[in-house]
């Protein structure tokens, strides 16, 4: 974690020096001086908000509501895909032109950008008092609280990884079905039958490391949650037999035909999700709790596929080690909101964050089902869900209440990369579970 942070700080400082040299002697530099020209003139205060999530389609539902509630703030929303979001932040922070408010992912990035994040604790304490934390999910805050006790981001919403989803219309056509707790041995038989019928088995966009890590962690959680998180903390070896077994099961899902052929060559979005959500050509798919939001999509084709006549989908869990108990799910803050430490308008920037966490979250959860609530005082009352959608959401929230294995995001960026690399090698058959575990353990030891 410290190594990642040093890299980003060095990057930003080096880039800042370059920007300063290019600006030339005597130049004030863009963004180095607060712009108070609008003070007392009744002009709006400008705040820039950069994020990958909520996306552009979700923002369309938020923008007008924000204007109504905050007529004195000129809010500029900048959508940047998650693949480019953090690189842009680095460059803009160096130039003194970064967004005032920005989205943040838990784990490595949250730690790495710490020197450029404002502590939000004084703001929420001033507004809501010393018991402000009571309005938030305790897990969400525990993941955001720093060693010194401050909060440099606040949670916009929660999501849960470890679910699988079925298109029951396809399964029913072949007199097949899944249970809410599907044993791997039964899933293998189901996938074999689907292949024989010319259908896809369980689909995964294994080109994307995030879904591979989600799935492997779900497998390891099913076998031994305590050892999984102890290993991620550097206290247990990844060469422990239980964790090696998790690597073995992951590899067998490819070699035994549980996952579709060529899975490592396709991503989740949109290579896998489009055929599943819009075209209806995939029988089963791995994805998180956020898949439930598809029930509310309004484009004609997706709406017909998920809510039309004969359509039915099931959210289910997998019992990876066949012990009769479904794997617990992993929990995370899907996106947290940070304030740029160097913003020229901190009060307005905080107001944007506060609005997003309250009115904004209400819209994102109950109108769009983008996340699950991070606030304890936000009643889950999703509008427009079909009966099937309600069934799936109720199942998800049941797991969220009493079937959590642990967190989803890890803070050690080098370990995360090593795990991603070895999961791909295992999927391709280029290594063994034992060798993969040894290599990951080597990385774990070298980065502590």
Coordinates of C-alpha atoms in Angstrom, one line a residue:
X1 CA 0.0 0.0 0.0
X2 CA 2.8 2.4 1.0
X3 CA 4.7 1.6 -2.2
X4 CA 1.7 2.4 -4.3
X5 CA 1.2 5.6 -2.5
X6 CA 4.8 6.7 -3.0
X7 CA 4.6 5.9 -6.7
X8 CA 1.5 8.2 -7.1
X9 CA 2.9 11.0 -5.0
X10 CA 6.2 10.9 -6.9
X11 CA 4.2 10.9 -10.2
X12 CA 2.1 13.8 -9.2
X13 CA 5.1 15.8 -7.9
X14 CA 7.1 15.2 -11.0
X15 CA 4.3 16.2 -13.2
X16 CA 3.6 19.3 -11.1
X17 CA 7.2 20.4 -11.5
X18 CA 7.0 19.9 -15.3
X19 CA 3.8 21.9 -15.4
X20 CA 5.4 24.7 -13.3
X21 CA 8.4 24.9 -15.7
X22 CA 6.1 25.0 -18.7
X23 CA 4.1 27.8 -17.2
X24 CA 7.2 30.0 -17.0
X25 CA 8.5 32.4 -14.4
X26 CA 6.0 35.0 -13.1
X27 CA 3.0 32.9 -14.1
X28 CA 0.4 32.3 -11.3
X29 CA -0.4 28.9 -12.7
X30 CA -3.9 27.6 -13.5
X31 CA -5.9 26.9 -10.3
X32 CA -3.2 28.1 -7.9
X33 CA -5.2 31.1 -6.8
X34 CA -8.7 31.1 -5.5
X35 CA -11.2 32.7 -7.8
X36 CA -13.4 35.0 -5.6
X37 CA -14.6 37.2 -8.5
X38 CA -18.2 36.0 -8.0
X39 CA -18.3 36.8 -4.3
X40 CA -21.1 39.1 -3.5
X41 CA -22.3 39.3 -7.1
X42 CA -25.0 36.6 -6.8
X43 CA -23.2 34.4 -9.3
X44 CA -23.1 30.6 -9.0
X45 CA -20.2 28.8 -7.4
X46 CA -18.7 26.3 -9.8
X47 CA -18.0 22.8 -8.6
X48 CA -16.6 20.0 -10.9
X49 CA -17.6 16.4 -10.1
X50 CA -15.6 13.7 -11.9
X51 CA -16.5 10.0 -11.7
X52 CA -17.1 6.8 -13.6
X53 CA -20.0 5.9 -11.4
X54 CA -22.8 7.0 -11.5
X55 CA -22.6 6.9 -15.3
X56 CA -24.0 9.3 -17.8
X57 CA -27.4 7.7 -18.1
X58 CA -27.8 7.7 -14.3
X59 CA -26.6 11.3 -14.1
X60 CA -29.4 12.4 -16.4
X61 CA -31.8 11.5 -13.6
X62 CA -29.8 13.4 -11.0
X63 CA -28.9 16.6 -12.8
X64 CA -32.2 18.4 -12.8
X65 CA -33.0 17.4 -9.2
X66 CA -29.6 18.8 -8.1
X67 CA -30.3 22.1 -9.8
X68 CA -33.6 22.5 -8.1
X69 CA -32.1 21.9 -4.7
X70 CA -28.9 23.9 -5.2
X71 CA -29.7 26.8 -7.5
X72 CA -26.5 28.7 -6.3
X73 CA -24.1 25.9 -7.4
X74 CA -23.0 25.4 -11.1
X75 CA -22.2 21.7 -11.0
X76 CA -20.2 20.4 -13.9
X77 CA -20.4 16.6 -14.2
X78 CA -17.4 14.9 -15.9
X79 CA -17.8 11.2 -16.8
X80 CA -14.5 9.4 -17.2
X81 CA -14.5 5.6 -17.6
X82 CA -13.0 3.7 -14.7
X83 CA -10.0 2.6 -16.9
X84 CA -9.0 6.3 -17.3
X85 CA -10.4 7.9 -14.2
X86 CA -7.4 7.6 -11.9
X87 CA -4.8 8.5 -14.6
X88 CA -6.8 11.7 -15.3
X89 CA -6.8 12.5 -11.6
X90 CA -3.1 12.1 -11.4
X91 CA -2.5 14.5 -14.3
X92 CA -5.1 17.0 -13.2
X93 CA -3.9 17.0 -9.6
X94 CA -0.4 17.8 -10.9
X95 CA -1.7 20.7 -12.9
X96 CA -3.8 22.1 -10.1
X97 CA -6.9 21.6 -12.2
X98 CA -8.4 18.4 -10.7
X99 CA -12.1 18.1 -10.0
X100 CA -13.4 19.4 -6.7
X101 CA -15.3 16.2 -6.0
X102 CA -14.4 12.8 -7.4
X103 CA -15.4 9.2 -7.2
X104 CA -13.1 6.8 -5.4
X105 CA -12.9 3.0 -5.1
X106 CA -12.0 1.3 -1.9
X107 CA -8.6 -0.4 -1.5
X108 CA -5.4 0.6 -3.2
X109 CA -6.6 3.8 -4.9
X110 CA -8.2 5.2 -1.7
X111 CA -4.9 4.8 0.1
X112 CA -2.7 6.0 -2.8
X113 CA -4.5 9.3 -3.2
X114 CA -4.6 10.2 0.5
X115 CA -2.4 13.2 0.2
X116 CA -4.9 14.8 -2.2
X117 CA -8.1 13.9 -0.3
X118 CA -9.6 16.3 2.3
X119 CA -10.7 14.9 5.6
X120 CA -14.5 15.1 5.5
X121 CA -14.9 14.4 9.3
X122 CA -15.1 18.1 10.4
X123 CA -17.8 18.8 7.7
X124 CA -20.1 16.0 8.7
X125 CA -19.6 16.6 12.4
X126 CA -20.5 20.3 12.0
X127 CA -23.7 19.4 10.1
X128 CA -24.9 16.3 11.9
X129 CA -23.1 16.3 15.2
X130 CA -20.9 13.8 16.9
X131 CA -23.3 10.9 16.2
X132 CA -23.3 11.5 12.4
X133 CA -21.9 8.1 11.8
X134 CA -25.1 6.4 13.0
X135 CA -26.8 7.2 9.7
X136 CA -24.3 5.0 7.8
X137 CA -23.8 1.3 7.4
X138 CA -21.1 0.4 10.0
X139 CA -19.3 -1.8 7.6
X140 CA -19.1 0.9 5.0
X141 CA -17.6 3.4 7.4
X142 CA -15.2 0.8 8.9
X143 CA -13.7 0.4 5.4
X144 CA -13.3 4.2 5.0
X145 CA -12.0 5.1 8.4
X146 CA -8.2 5.8 8.4
X147 CA -5.7 4.8 11.0
X148 CA -5.8 8.3 12.4
X149 CA -9.6 8.2 12.7
X150 CA -10.5 10.5 9.8
X151 CA -12.8 9.9 6.8
X152 CA -11.4 11.0 3.5
X153 CA -14.3 9.6 1.6
X154 CA -18.0 8.8 2.3
X155 CA -20.0 5.9 0.9
X156 CA -22.5 6.5 -1.9
X157 CA -23.8 2.9 -2.1
X158 CA -23.0 -0.7 -1.3
X159 CA -22.8 -3.7 -3.7
X160 CA -22.3 -7.4 -3.2
X161 CA -20.2 -9.8 -5.3
X162 CA -20.6 -13.6 -5.5
X163 CA -23.9 -14.0 -7.2
X164 CA -24.8 -16.0 -10.3
X165 CA -27.8 -15.3 -12.5
X166 CA -29.9 -17.5 -14.7
X167 CA -32.2 -16.9 -17.7
X168 CA -34.9 -19.3 -16.7
X169 CA -36.6 -19.0 -20.1
X170 CA -33.7 -20.8 -21.7
X171 CA -33.5 -23.4 -18.8
X172 CA -37.2 -24.1 -18.9
X173 CA -37.0 -24.8 -22.6
X174 CA -34.8 -27.8 -21.8
X175 CA -36.7 -28.7 -18.6
X176 CA -33.8 -27.5 -16.5
X177 CA -33.6 -25.2 -13.5
X178 CA -31.2 -23.9 -10.8
X179 CA -31.7 -23.7 -7.0
X180 CA -30.8 -20.7 -4.8
X181 CA -27.9 -22.9 -3.5
X182 CA -26.4 -24.7 -6.5
X183 CA -23.8 -27.3 -5.7
X184 CA -20.8 -27.2 -8.0
X185 CA -21.2 -31.0 -8.8
X186 CA -24.8 -30.3 -9.9
X187 CA -23.7 -27.1 -11.8
X188 CA -21.2 -29.2 -13.8
X189 CA -23.9 -31.6 -14.9
X190 CA -26.2 -28.7 -15.8
X191 CA -23.5 -27.0 -17.9
X192 CA -22.7 -30.3 -19.6
X193 CA -26.4 -30.7 -20.5
X194 CA -26.7 -27.1 -21.7
X195 CA -23.6 -27.6 -24.0
X196 CA -25.2 -30.7 -25.4
X197 CA -28.4 -28.7 -26.2
X198 CA -26.3 -26.1 -28.0
X199 CA -26.6 -23.5 -25.2
X200 CA -24.0 -21.5 -23.3
X201 CA -22.9 -22.9 -19.9
X202 CA -22.2 -20.4 -17.1
X203 CA -20.7 -17.3 -18.7
X204 CA -17.9 -15.2 -17.3
X205 CA -16.0 -12.3 -18.9
X206 CA -12.7 -13.7 -17.7
X207 CA -10.7 -11.1 -19.7
X208 CA -11.5 -8.7 -16.8
X209 CA -9.5 -9.3 -13.7
X210 CA -12.1 -7.9 -11.4
X211 CA -14.7 -10.6 -12.1
X212 CA -11.9 -13.3 -11.8
X213 CA -10.9 -12.0 -8.4
X214 CA -14.5 -11.7 -7.3
X215 CA -15.2 -15.3 -8.3
X216 CA -12.0 -16.7 -6.7
X217 CA -12.6 -14.9 -3.5
X218 CA -16.2 -16.3 -3.5
X219 CA -14.7 -19.8 -3.9
X220 CA -12.2 -19.2 -1.1
X221 CA -14.9 -17.7 1.1
X222 CA -16.9 -20.9 0.7
X223 CA -14.0 -23.0 1.8
X224 CA -12.5 -20.9 4.6
X225 CA -13.3 -17.2 5.0
X226 CA -11.0 -16.8 7.9
X227 CA -7.9 -18.1 6.0
X228 CA -8.8 -16.0 2.9
X229 CA -8.7 -12.7 4.8
X230 CA -5.8 -13.7 6.9
X231 CA -3.8 -14.4 3.7
X232 CA -4.9 -11.0 2.3
X233 CA -3.5 -9.5 5.5
X234 CA -0.2 -11.3 5.1
X235 CA -0.8 -13.6 8.2
X236 CA -1.6 -16.9 6.4
X237 CA 0.2 -18.3 3.4
X238 CA -1.5 -18.6 0.1
X239 CA 0.0 -22.0 -0.1
X240 CA -2.3 -23.2 2.7
X241 CA -4.2 -26.3 1.4
X242 CA -7.6 -24.6 1.7
X243 CA -6.5 -21.7 -0.6
X244 CA -4.8 -24.0 -3.0
X245 CA -8.1 -25.9 -3.2
X246 CA -9.8 -22.6 -4.1
X247 CA -7.3 -22.2 -7.0
X248 CA -7.9 -25.8 -8.1
X249 CA -11.7 -25.3 -8.2
X250 CA -11.2 -22.0 -10.2
X251 CA -9.1 -23.9 -12.8
X252 CA -11.5 -26.8 -13.0
X253 CA -14.4 -24.5 -13.9
X254 CA -12.5 -23.9 -17.2
X255 CA -11.1 -27.4 -17.7
X256 CA -14.4 -29.1 -16.8
X257 CA -16.6 -26.8 -19.0
X258 CA -18.5 -24.9 -16.3
X259 CA -17.4 -21.6 -17.9
X260 CA -17.9 -21.0 -21.6
X261 CA -15.1 -21.7 -24.2
X262 CA -12.9 -18.8 -24.9
X263 CA -13.9 -17.0 -21.6
X264 CA -10.5 -15.4 -21.1
X265 CA -10.9 -13.6 -24.5
X266 CA -14.1 -11.7 -23.6
X267 CA -14.9 -9.0 -21.1
X268 CA -17.9 -8.6 -18.9
X269 CA -19.1 -5.3 -20.3
X270 CA -20.4 -5.6 -22.8
X271 CA -19.1 -8.8 -24.4
X272 CA -20.9 -10.9 -21.8
X273 CA -23.6 -8.7 -20.4
X274 CA -25.2 -7.7 -23.8
X275 CA -25.9 -11.3 -24.9
X276 CA -27.2 -12.1 -21.4
X277 CA -29.2 -8.9 -20.7
X278 CA -30.4 -7.7 -24.1
X279 CA -30.2 -10.6 -26.5
X280 CA -31.2 -13.3 -24.1
X281 CA -28.8 -15.9 -25.7
X282 CA -26.9 -16.8 -22.5
X283 CA -28.4 -19.2 -20.0
X284 CA -26.4 -18.2 -16.9
X285 CA -24.0 -15.5 -16.0
X286 CA -21.7 -14.5 -13.1
X287 CA -22.2 -10.9 -11.9
X288 CA -22.9 -9.0 -8.7
X289 CA -25.9 -7.6 -6.9
X290 CA -25.9 -4.7 -9.4
X291 CA -27.3 -7.0 -12.1
X292 CA -30.7 -6.5 -10.4
X293 CA -30.8 -3.0 -11.8
X294 CA -31.3 -4.5 -15.3
X295 CA -35.0 -5.0 -14.3
X296 CA -35.3 -1.2 -14.4
X297 CA -33.6 -0.6 -17.8
X298 CA -35.9 1.2 -20.1
X299 CA -34.5 0.5 -23.6
X300 CA -37.0 -1.6 -25.4
X301 CA -35.0 -4.7 -26.1
X302 CA -33.6 -5.1 -22.6
X303 CA -37.0 -4.3 -21.0
X304 CA -38.6 -7.0 -23.2
X305 CA -35.9 -9.6 -22.3
X306 CA -36.1 -9.0 -18.5
X307 CA -39.8 -8.1 -18.0
X308 CA -41.6 -9.4 -21.1
X309 CA -43.9 -12.3 -21.4
X310 CA -42.3 -15.6 -20.3
X311 CA -39.2 -13.8 -19.0
X312 CA -37.8 -14.9 -15.6
X313 CA -34.4 -14.6 -14.0
X314 CA -33.0 -16.1 -10.8
X315 CA -30.2 -14.8 -8.6
X316 CA -28.5 -17.7 -6.9
X317 CA -25.4 -18.7 -5.0
X318 CA -23.0 -21.5 -5.7
X319 CA -21.8 -24.1 -3.2
X320 CA -18.3 -24.4 -4.6
X321 CA -17.0 -27.2 -2.3
X322 CA -20.3 -29.2 -2.3
X323 CA -20.7 -29.2 1.5
X324 CA -24.4 -28.2 1.3
X325 CA -23.7 -24.5 2.3
X326 CA -23.7 -21.7 -0.3
X327 CA -20.7 -19.5 -0.5
X328 CA -21.1 -16.2 1.4
X329 CA -21.0 -13.0 -0.6
X330 CA -18.4 -10.2 -0.6
X331 CA -19.4 -6.7 0.4
X332 CA -18.0 -3.4 -0.8
X333 CA -18.6 0.3 -1.0
X334 CA -19.3 0.5 -4.7
X335 CA -18.2 4.1 -5.0
X336 CA -17.2 6.6 -2.3
X337 CA -17.0 10.4 -2.8
X338 CA -13.8 12.4 -2.0
X339 CA -13.2 16.2 -1.9
X340 CA -10.1 17.5 -3.6
X341 CA -7.9 18.9 -0.7
X342 CA -7.0 21.9 -2.9
X343 CA -10.5 22.8 -4.0
X344 CA -11.1 26.6 -4.1
X345 CA -14.7 26.1 -2.9
X346 CA -14.7 23.5 -0.1
X347 CA -18.1 24.4 1.4
X348 CA -19.8 24.1 -2.0
X349 CA -17.9 20.9 -2.8
X350 CA -19.0 19.4 0.5
X351 CA -22.6 20.4 -0.3
X352 CA -22.4 18.4 -3.5
X353 CA -21.1 15.3 -1.6
X354 CA -23.8 15.7 1.0
X355 CA -26.6 16.0 -1.6
X356 CA -25.3 12.9 -3.4
X357 CA -25.2 10.9 -0.2
X358 CA -28.8 11.8 0.6
X359 CA -31.1 12.9 -2.2
X360 CA -28.8 11.5 -4.8
X361 CA -28.5 8.1 -3.2
X362 CA -32.3 7.9 -2.8
X363 CA -32.6 8.3 -6.5
X364 CA -29.8 6.0 -7.4
X365 CA -31.1 3.3 -5.1
X366 CA -34.9 3.5 -5.2
X367 CA -35.4 4.8 -8.8
X368 CA -32.4 3.2 -10.6
X369 CA -31.3 0.3 -8.3
X370 CA -27.7 1.3 -9.0
X371 CA -26.6 0.3 -5.5
X372 CA -27.9 -1.0 -2.2
X373 CA -28.2 1.6 0.6
X374 CA -25.1 2.7 2.5
X375 CA -27.3 4.8 4.9
X376 CA -29.2 3.2 7.7
X377 CA -32.0 5.8 7.4
X378 CA -32.6 5.2 3.7
X379 CA -35.6 2.9 3.3
X380 CA -35.2 0.5 0.4
X381 CA -38.4 1.1 -1.6
X382 CA -37.4 0.5 -5.3
X383 CA -40.0 1.9 -7.7
X384 CA -41.1 0.0 -10.8
X385 CA -39.7 -3.4 -10.1
X386 CA -41.5 -6.4 -11.5
X387 CA -42.5 -9.2 -9.2
X388 CA -39.5 -11.2 -10.5
X389 CA -37.3 -8.2 -9.8
X390 CA -38.6 -8.0 -6.2
X391 CA -37.9 -11.7 -5.7
X392 CA -34.3 -11.2 -6.8
X393 CA -33.8 -8.1 -4.7
X394 CA -35.2 -9.7 -1.6
X395 CA -32.8 -12.6 -2.1
X396 CA -29.9 -10.2 -2.4
X397 CA -30.8 -8.2 0.7
X398 CA -31.2 -11.5 2.6
X399 CA -27.6 -12.4 1.9
X400 CA -26.5 -8.8 2.7
X401 CA -28.1 -9.1 6.1
X402 CA -26.8 -12.5 7.3
X403 CA -24.5 -14.1 4.7
X404 CA -21.4 -11.9 4.3
X405 CA -18.0 -13.5 4.0
X406 CA -16.0 -10.3 4.1
X407 CA -14.8 -7.4 2.1
X408 CA -14.4 -7.3 -1.7
X409 CA -11.6 -4.8 -2.4
X410 CA -8.0 -5.4 -1.3
X411 CA -5.6 -2.6 -0.5
X412 CA -2.4 -4.2 -1.6
X413 CA -2.1 -3.3 -5.3
X414 CA 0.9 -5.6 -6.0
X415 CA -0.9 -8.5 -4.4
X416 CA -4.0 -7.8 -6.4
X417 CA -2.1 -7.7 -9.6
X418 CA -0.3 -11.0 -8.8
X419 CA -3.6 -12.7 -8.0
X420 CA -5.1 -11.4 -11.2
X421 CA -2.2 -12.7 -13.3
X422 CA -2.2 -16.1 -11.8
X423 CA -5.9 -16.6 -12.1
X424 CA -5.5 -15.9 -15.8
X425 CA -2.7 -18.4 -16.0
X426 CA -4.8 -21.0 -14.3
X427 CA -7.7 -20.3 -16.6
X428 CA -5.4 -20.9 -19.6
X429 CA -3.9 -24.0 -18.1
X430 CA -0.4 -22.4 -18.0
X431 CA 0.3 -23.1 -14.4
X432 CA -0.8 -25.4 -11.5
X433 CA -2.7 -24.4 -8.4
X434 CA 0.4 -25.1 -6.3
X435 CA 2.7 -23.0 -8.4
X436 CA 0.1 -20.1 -8.6
X437 CA -0.2 -20.1 -4.8
X438 CA 3.6 -20.1 -4.4
X439 CA 4.0 -17.1 -6.8
X440 CA 1.2 -15.1 -5.1
X441 CA 2.7 -15.9 -1.7
X442 CA 6.1 -14.6 -2.9
X443 CA 4.5 -11.3 -3.9
X444 CA 2.6 -11.1 -0.6
X445 CA 5.9 -11.5 1.4
X446 CA 7.8 -9.0 -0.7
X447 CA 5.3 -6.2 -0.3
X448 CA 4.8 -6.3 3.4

